[in-house]
PDB file of C-alpha atoms in Angstrom:
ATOM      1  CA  UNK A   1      -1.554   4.510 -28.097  1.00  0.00           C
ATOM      2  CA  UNK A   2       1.974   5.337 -27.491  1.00  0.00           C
ATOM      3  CA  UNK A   3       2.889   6.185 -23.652  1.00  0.00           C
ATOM      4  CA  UNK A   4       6.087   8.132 -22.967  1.00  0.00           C
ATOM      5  CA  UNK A   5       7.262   8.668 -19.247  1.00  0.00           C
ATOM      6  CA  UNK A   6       8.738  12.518 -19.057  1.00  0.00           C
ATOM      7  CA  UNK A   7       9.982  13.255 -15.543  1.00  0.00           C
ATOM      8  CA  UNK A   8       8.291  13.030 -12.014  1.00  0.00           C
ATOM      9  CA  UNK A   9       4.369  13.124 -12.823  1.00  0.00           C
ATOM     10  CA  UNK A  10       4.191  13.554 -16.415  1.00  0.00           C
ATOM     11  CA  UNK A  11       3.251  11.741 -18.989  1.00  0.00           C
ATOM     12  CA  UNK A  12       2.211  11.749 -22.682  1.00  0.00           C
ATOM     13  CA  UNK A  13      -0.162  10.114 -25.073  1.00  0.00           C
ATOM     14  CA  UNK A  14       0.081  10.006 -28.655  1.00  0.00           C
ATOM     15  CA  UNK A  15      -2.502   8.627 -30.933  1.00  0.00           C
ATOM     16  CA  UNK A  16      -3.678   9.199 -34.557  1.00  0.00           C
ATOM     17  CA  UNK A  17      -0.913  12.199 -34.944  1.00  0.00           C
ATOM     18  CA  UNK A  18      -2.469  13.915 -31.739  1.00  0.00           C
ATOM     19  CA  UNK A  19      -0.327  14.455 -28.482  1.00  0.00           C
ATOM     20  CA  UNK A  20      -2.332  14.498 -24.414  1.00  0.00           C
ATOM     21  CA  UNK A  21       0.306  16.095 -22.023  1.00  0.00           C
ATOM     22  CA  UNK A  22      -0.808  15.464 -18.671  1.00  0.00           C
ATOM     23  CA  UNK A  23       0.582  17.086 -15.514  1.00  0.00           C
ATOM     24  CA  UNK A  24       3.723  18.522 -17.102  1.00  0.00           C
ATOM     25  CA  UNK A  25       5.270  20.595 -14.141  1.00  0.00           C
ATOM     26  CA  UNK A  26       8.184  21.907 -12.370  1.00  0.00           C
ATOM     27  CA  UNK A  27      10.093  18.554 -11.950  1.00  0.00           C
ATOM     28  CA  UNK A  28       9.204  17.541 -15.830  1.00  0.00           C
ATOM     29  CA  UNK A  29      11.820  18.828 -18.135  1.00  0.00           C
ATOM     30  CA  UNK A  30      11.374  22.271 -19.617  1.00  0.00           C
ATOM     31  CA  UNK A  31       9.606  21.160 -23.204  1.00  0.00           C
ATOM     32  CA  UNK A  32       7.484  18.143 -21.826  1.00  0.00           C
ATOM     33  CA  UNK A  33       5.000  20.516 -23.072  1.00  0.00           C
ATOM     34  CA  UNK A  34       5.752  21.342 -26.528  1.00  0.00           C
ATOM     35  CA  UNK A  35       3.880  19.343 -29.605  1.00  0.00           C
ATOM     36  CA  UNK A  36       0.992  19.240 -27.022  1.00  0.00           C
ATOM     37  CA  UNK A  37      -2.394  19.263 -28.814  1.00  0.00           C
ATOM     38  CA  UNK A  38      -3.686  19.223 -25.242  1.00  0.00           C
ATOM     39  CA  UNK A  39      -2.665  19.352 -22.074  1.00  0.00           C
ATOM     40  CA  UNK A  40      -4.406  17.836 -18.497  1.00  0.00           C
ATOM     41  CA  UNK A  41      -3.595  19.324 -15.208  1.00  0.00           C
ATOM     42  CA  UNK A  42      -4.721  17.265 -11.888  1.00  0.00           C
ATOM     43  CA  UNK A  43      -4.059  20.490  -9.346  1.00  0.00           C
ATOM     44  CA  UNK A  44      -2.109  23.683  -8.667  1.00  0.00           C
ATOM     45  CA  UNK A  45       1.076  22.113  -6.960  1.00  0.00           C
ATOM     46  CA  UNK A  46       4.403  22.891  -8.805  1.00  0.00           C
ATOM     47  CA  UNK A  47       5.335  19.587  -9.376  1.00  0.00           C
ATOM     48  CA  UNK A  48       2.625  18.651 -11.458  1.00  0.00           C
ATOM     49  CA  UNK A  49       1.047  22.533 -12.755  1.00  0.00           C
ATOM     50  CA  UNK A  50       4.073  25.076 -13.798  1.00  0.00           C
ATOM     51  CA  UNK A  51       2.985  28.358 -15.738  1.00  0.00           C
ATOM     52  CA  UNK A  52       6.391  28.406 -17.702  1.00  0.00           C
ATOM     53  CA  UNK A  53       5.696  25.578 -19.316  1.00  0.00           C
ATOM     54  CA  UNK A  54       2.020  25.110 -19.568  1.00  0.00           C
ATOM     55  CA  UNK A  55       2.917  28.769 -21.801  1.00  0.00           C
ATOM     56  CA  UNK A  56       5.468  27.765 -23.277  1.00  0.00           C
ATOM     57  CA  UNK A  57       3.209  24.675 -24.835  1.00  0.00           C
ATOM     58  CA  UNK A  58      -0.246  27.050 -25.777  1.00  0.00           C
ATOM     59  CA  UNK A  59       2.589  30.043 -27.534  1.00  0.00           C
ATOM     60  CA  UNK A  60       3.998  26.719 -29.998  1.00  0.00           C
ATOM     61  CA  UNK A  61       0.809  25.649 -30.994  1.00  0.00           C
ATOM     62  CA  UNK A  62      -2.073  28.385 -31.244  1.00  0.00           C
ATOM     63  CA  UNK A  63      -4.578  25.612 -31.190  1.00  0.00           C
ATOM     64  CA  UNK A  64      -3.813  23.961 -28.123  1.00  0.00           C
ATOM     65  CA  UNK A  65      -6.152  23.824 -25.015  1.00  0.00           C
ATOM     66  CA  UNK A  66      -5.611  23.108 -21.095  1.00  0.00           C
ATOM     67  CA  UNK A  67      -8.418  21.036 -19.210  1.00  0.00           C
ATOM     68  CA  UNK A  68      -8.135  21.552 -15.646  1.00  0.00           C
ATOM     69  CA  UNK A  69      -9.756  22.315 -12.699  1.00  0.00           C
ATOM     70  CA  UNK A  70     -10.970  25.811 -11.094  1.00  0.00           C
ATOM     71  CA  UNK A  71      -7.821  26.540  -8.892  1.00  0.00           C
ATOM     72  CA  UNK A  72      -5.641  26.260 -12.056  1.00  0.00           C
ATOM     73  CA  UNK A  73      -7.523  27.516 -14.471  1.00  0.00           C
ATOM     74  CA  UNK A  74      -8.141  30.906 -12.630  1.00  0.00           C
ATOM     75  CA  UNK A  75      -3.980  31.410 -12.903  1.00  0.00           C
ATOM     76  CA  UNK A  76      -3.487  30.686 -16.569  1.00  0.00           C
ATOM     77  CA  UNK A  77      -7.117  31.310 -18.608  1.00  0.00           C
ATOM     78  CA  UNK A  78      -6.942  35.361 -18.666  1.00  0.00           C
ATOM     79  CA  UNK A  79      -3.876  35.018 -20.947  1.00  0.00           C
ATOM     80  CA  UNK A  80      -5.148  32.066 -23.517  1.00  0.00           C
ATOM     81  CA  UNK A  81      -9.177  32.889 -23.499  1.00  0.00           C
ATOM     82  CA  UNK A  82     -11.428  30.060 -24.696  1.00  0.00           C
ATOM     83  CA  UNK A  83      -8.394  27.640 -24.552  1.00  0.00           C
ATOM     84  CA  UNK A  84      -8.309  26.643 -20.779  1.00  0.00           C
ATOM     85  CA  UNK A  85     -11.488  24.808 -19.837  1.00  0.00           C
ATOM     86  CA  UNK A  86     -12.220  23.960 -16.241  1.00  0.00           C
ATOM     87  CA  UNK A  87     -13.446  20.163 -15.163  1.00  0.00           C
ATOM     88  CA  UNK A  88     -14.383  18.795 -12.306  1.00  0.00           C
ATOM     89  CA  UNK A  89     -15.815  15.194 -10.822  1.00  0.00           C
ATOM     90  CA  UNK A  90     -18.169  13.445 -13.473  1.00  0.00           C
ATOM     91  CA  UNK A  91     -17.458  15.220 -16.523  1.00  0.00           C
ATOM     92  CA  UNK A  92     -16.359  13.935 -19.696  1.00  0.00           C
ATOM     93  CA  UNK A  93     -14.926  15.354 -22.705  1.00  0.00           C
ATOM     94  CA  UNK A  94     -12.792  14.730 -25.917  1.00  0.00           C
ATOM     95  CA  UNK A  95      -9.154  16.550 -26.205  1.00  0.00           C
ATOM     96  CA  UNK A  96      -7.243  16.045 -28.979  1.00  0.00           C
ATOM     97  CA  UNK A  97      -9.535  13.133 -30.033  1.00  0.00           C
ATOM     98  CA  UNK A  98      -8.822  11.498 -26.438  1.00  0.00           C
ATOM     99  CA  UNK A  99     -12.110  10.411 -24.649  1.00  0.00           C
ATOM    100  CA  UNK A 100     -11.404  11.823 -21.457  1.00  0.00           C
ATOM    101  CA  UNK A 101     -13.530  11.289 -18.010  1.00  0.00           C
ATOM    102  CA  UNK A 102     -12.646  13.655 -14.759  1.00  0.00           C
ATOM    103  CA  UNK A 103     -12.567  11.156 -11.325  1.00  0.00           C
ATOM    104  CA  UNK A 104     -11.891  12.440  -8.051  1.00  0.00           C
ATOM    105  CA  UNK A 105     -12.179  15.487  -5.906  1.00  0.00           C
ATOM    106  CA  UNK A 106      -9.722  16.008  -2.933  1.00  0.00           C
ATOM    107  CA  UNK A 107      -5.724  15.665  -3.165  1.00  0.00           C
ATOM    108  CA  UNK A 108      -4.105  13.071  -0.402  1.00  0.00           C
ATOM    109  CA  UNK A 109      -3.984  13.703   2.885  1.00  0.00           C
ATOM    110  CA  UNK A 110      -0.166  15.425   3.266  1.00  0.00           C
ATOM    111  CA  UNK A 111      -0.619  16.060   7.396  1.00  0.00           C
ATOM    112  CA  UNK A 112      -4.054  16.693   9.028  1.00  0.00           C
ATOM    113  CA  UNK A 113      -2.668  20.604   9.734  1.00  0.00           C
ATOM    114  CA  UNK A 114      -2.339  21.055   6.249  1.00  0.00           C
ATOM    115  CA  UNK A 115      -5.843  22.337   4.432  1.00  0.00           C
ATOM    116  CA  UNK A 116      -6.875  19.989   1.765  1.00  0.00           C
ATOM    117  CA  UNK A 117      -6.548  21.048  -2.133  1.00  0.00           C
ATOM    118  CA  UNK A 118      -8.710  19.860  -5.189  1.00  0.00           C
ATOM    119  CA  UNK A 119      -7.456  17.220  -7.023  1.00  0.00           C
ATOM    120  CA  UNK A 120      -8.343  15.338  -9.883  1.00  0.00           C
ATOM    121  CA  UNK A 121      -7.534  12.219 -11.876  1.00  0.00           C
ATOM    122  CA  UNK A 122      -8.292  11.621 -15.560  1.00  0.00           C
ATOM    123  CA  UNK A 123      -9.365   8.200 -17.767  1.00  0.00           C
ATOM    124  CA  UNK A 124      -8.371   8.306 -20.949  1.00  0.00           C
ATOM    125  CA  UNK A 125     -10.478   5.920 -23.764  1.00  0.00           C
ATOM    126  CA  UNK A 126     -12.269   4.290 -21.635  1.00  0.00           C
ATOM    127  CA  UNK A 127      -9.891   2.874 -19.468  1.00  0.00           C
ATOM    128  CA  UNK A 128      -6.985   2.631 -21.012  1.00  0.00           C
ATOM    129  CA  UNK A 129      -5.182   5.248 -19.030  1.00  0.00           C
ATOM    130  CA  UNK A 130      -5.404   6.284 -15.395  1.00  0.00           C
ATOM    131  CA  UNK A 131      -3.624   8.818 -14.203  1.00  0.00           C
ATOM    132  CA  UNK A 132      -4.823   9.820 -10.784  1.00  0.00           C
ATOM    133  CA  UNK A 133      -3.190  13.203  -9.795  1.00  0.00           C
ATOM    134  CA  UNK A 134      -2.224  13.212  -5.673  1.00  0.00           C
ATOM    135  CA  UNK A 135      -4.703  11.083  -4.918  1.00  0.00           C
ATOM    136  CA  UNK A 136      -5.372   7.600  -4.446  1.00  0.00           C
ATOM    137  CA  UNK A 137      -8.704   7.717  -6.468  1.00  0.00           C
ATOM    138  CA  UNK A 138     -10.292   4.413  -7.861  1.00  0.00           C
ATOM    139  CA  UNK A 139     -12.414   5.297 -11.050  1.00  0.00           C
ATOM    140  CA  UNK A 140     -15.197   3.256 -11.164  1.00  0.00           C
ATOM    141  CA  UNK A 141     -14.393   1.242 -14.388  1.00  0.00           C
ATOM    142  CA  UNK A 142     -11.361  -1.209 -15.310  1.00  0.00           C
ATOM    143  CA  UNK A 143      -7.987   0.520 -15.727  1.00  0.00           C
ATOM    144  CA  UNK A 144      -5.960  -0.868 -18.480  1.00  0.00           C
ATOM    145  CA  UNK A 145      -2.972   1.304 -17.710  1.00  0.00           C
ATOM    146  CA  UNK A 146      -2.300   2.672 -14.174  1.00  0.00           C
ATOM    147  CA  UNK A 147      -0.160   5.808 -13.742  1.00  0.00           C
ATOM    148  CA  UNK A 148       0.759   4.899 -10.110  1.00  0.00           C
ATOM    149  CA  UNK A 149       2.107   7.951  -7.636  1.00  0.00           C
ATOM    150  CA  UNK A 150       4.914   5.413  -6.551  1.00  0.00           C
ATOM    151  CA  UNK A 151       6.168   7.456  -3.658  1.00  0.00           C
ATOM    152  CA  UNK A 152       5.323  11.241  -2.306  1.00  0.00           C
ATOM    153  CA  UNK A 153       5.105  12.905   1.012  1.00  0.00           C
ATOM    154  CA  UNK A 154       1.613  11.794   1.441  1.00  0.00           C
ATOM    155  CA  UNK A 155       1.946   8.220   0.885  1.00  0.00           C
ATOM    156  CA  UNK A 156       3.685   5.165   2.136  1.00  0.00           C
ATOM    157  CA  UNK A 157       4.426   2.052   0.311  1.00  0.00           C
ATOM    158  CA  UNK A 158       1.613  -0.158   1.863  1.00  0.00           C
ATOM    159  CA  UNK A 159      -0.523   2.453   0.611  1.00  0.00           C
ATOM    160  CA  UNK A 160       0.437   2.198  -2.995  1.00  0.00           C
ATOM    161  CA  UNK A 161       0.446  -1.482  -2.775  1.00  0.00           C
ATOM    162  CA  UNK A 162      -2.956  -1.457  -1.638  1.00  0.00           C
ATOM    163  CA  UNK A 163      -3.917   1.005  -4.364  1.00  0.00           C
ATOM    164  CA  UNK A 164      -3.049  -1.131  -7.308  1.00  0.00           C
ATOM    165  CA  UNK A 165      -4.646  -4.082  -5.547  1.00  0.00           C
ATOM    166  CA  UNK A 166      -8.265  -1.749  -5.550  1.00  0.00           C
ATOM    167  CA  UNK A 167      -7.692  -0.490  -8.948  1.00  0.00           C
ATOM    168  CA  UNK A 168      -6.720  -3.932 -10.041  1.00  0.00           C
ATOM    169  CA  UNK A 169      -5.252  -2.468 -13.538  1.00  0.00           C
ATOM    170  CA  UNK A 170      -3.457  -4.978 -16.164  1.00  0.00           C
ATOM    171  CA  UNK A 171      -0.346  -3.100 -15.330  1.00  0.00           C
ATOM    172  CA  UNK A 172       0.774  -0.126 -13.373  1.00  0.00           C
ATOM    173  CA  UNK A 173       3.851   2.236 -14.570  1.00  0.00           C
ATOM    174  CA  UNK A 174       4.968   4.868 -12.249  1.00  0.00           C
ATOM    175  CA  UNK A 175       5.211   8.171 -11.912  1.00  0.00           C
ATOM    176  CA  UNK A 176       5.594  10.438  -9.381  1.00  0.00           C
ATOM    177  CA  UNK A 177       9.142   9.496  -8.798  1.00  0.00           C
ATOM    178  CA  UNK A 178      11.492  12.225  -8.693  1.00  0.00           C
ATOM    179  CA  UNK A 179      12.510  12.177  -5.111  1.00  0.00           C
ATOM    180  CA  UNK A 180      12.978   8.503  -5.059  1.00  0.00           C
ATOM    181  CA  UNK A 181      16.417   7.485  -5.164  1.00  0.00           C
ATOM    182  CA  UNK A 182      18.009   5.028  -7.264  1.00  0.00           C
ATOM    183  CA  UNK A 183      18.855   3.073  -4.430  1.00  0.00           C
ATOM    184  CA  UNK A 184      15.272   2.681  -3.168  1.00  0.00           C
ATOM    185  CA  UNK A 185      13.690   1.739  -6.306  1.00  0.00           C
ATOM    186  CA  UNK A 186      14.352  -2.055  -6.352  1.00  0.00           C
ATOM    187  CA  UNK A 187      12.866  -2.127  -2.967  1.00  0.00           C
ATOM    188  CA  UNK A 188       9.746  -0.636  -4.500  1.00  0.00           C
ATOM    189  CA  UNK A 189       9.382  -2.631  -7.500  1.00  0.00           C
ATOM    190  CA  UNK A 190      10.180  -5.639  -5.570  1.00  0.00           C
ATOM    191  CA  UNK A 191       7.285  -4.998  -3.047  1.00  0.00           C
ATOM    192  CA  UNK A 192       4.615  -3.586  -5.282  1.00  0.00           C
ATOM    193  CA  UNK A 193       5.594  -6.456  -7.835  1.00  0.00           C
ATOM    194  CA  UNK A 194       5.247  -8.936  -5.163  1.00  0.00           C
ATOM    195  CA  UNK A 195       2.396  -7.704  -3.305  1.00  0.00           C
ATOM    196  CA  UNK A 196       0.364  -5.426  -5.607  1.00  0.00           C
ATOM    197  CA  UNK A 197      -1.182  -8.223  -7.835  1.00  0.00           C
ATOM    198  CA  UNK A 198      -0.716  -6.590 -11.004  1.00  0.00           C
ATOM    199  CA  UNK A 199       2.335  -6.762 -13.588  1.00  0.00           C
ATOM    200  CA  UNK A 200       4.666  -3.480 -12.217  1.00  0.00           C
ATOM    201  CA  UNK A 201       6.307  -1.759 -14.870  1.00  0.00           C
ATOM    202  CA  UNK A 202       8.911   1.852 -14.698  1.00  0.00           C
ATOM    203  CA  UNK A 203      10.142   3.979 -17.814  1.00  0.00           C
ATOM    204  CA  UNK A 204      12.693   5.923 -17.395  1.00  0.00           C
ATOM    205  CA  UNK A 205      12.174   9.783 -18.286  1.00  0.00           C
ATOM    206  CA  UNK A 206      12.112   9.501 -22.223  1.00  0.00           C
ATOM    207  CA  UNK A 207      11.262   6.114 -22.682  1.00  0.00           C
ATOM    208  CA  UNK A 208       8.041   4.663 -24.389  1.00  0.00           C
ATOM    209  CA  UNK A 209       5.650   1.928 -24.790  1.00  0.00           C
ATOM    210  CA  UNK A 210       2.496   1.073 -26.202  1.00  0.00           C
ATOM    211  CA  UNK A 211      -0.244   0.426 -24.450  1.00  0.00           C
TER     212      UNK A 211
END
């Protein structure tokens, strides 16, 4: 399938002339959405769930659908009904002939005074796609393809290093990179290269490759 990096945490799939948006929010650009068959949504934050555009993507194409989980779905399914479907831990389903399986439960720990969210990650054909959300959740199959949250409020490089060395993917793009600076990233891909034991790989917003 072909893998294009849009901004911050979103990503999308294409495969047999069907399009998977995941996560496509207020840090993505404006139309990450549109040409979405389907769209994925890990949890409500604004970085990775924004209204606009999650619209803006059902209004192009009348048969698109959003999988998500309850807290997003409650803001968005009144105005698309029977297109929004919520998910949770253990489920699977197809979406836009994507094999799709729902891991995970709780977003990251930002600060122990702040009340935890849901958050889930989703595996796409068996493996061949991880993308995790806010969380550092390890699905309990091989991971082809990690989508790895390279650097947020809740996390710290030694975490993420240890991450890809539990998830043990063939190779691990990032994501979740908007407020990393230029000048930081060769520190990050040096370390996680290094240290994380699996081949480290960044697209810049618009690029693609096939995984």
């Amino acid at each position: 399938m072909k893998l294009t990096k849009k901004s911050h945490a979103c990503v999308r799939l294409e495969k047999d002339g069907q399009t998977l948006v995941l996560d496509p929010g207020g840090f993505s650009e404006e139309h990450a959405a549109l040409g979405a068959d389907a769209i994925l949504v890990t949890h409500e934050h604004p970085d990775h769930f924004d209204e606009f555009r999650l619209r803006a993507a059902m209004e192009n194409n009348p048969a698109a659908e959003i999988w998500t989980l309850k807290s997003v779905a409650e803001k968005i399914s009144s105005a698309f009904p029977g297109r929004v479907h919520t998910v949770g831990h253990g489920d699977t389903f197809t979406a836009a002939g994507f094999d799709v399986q729902v891991h995970g439960e709780l977003h990251a720990v930002i600060h122990p005074d702040i009340p935890r969210i849901t958050n889930v990650g989703y595996l796409v054909d068996g493996g061949k796609v991880f993308h995790p959300g806010d969380a550092l959740t390890v699905p309990d199959q091989p991971v082809e393809t990690l989508m790895l949250p390279v650097m947020a409020p809740w996390s710290k490089i030694s975490e993420v290093i240890d991450y890809v060395r539990e998830v043990k993917p063939q190779r691990a793009y990032d994501i979740h990179d908007a407020l990393l600076t230029d000048l930081a990233r060769p520190i990050y891909d040096r370390q996680i290269g290094q240290l994380g034991g699996s081949e480290h790989l960044r697209l810049a917003p618009g690029d693609s490759a096939e995984v």
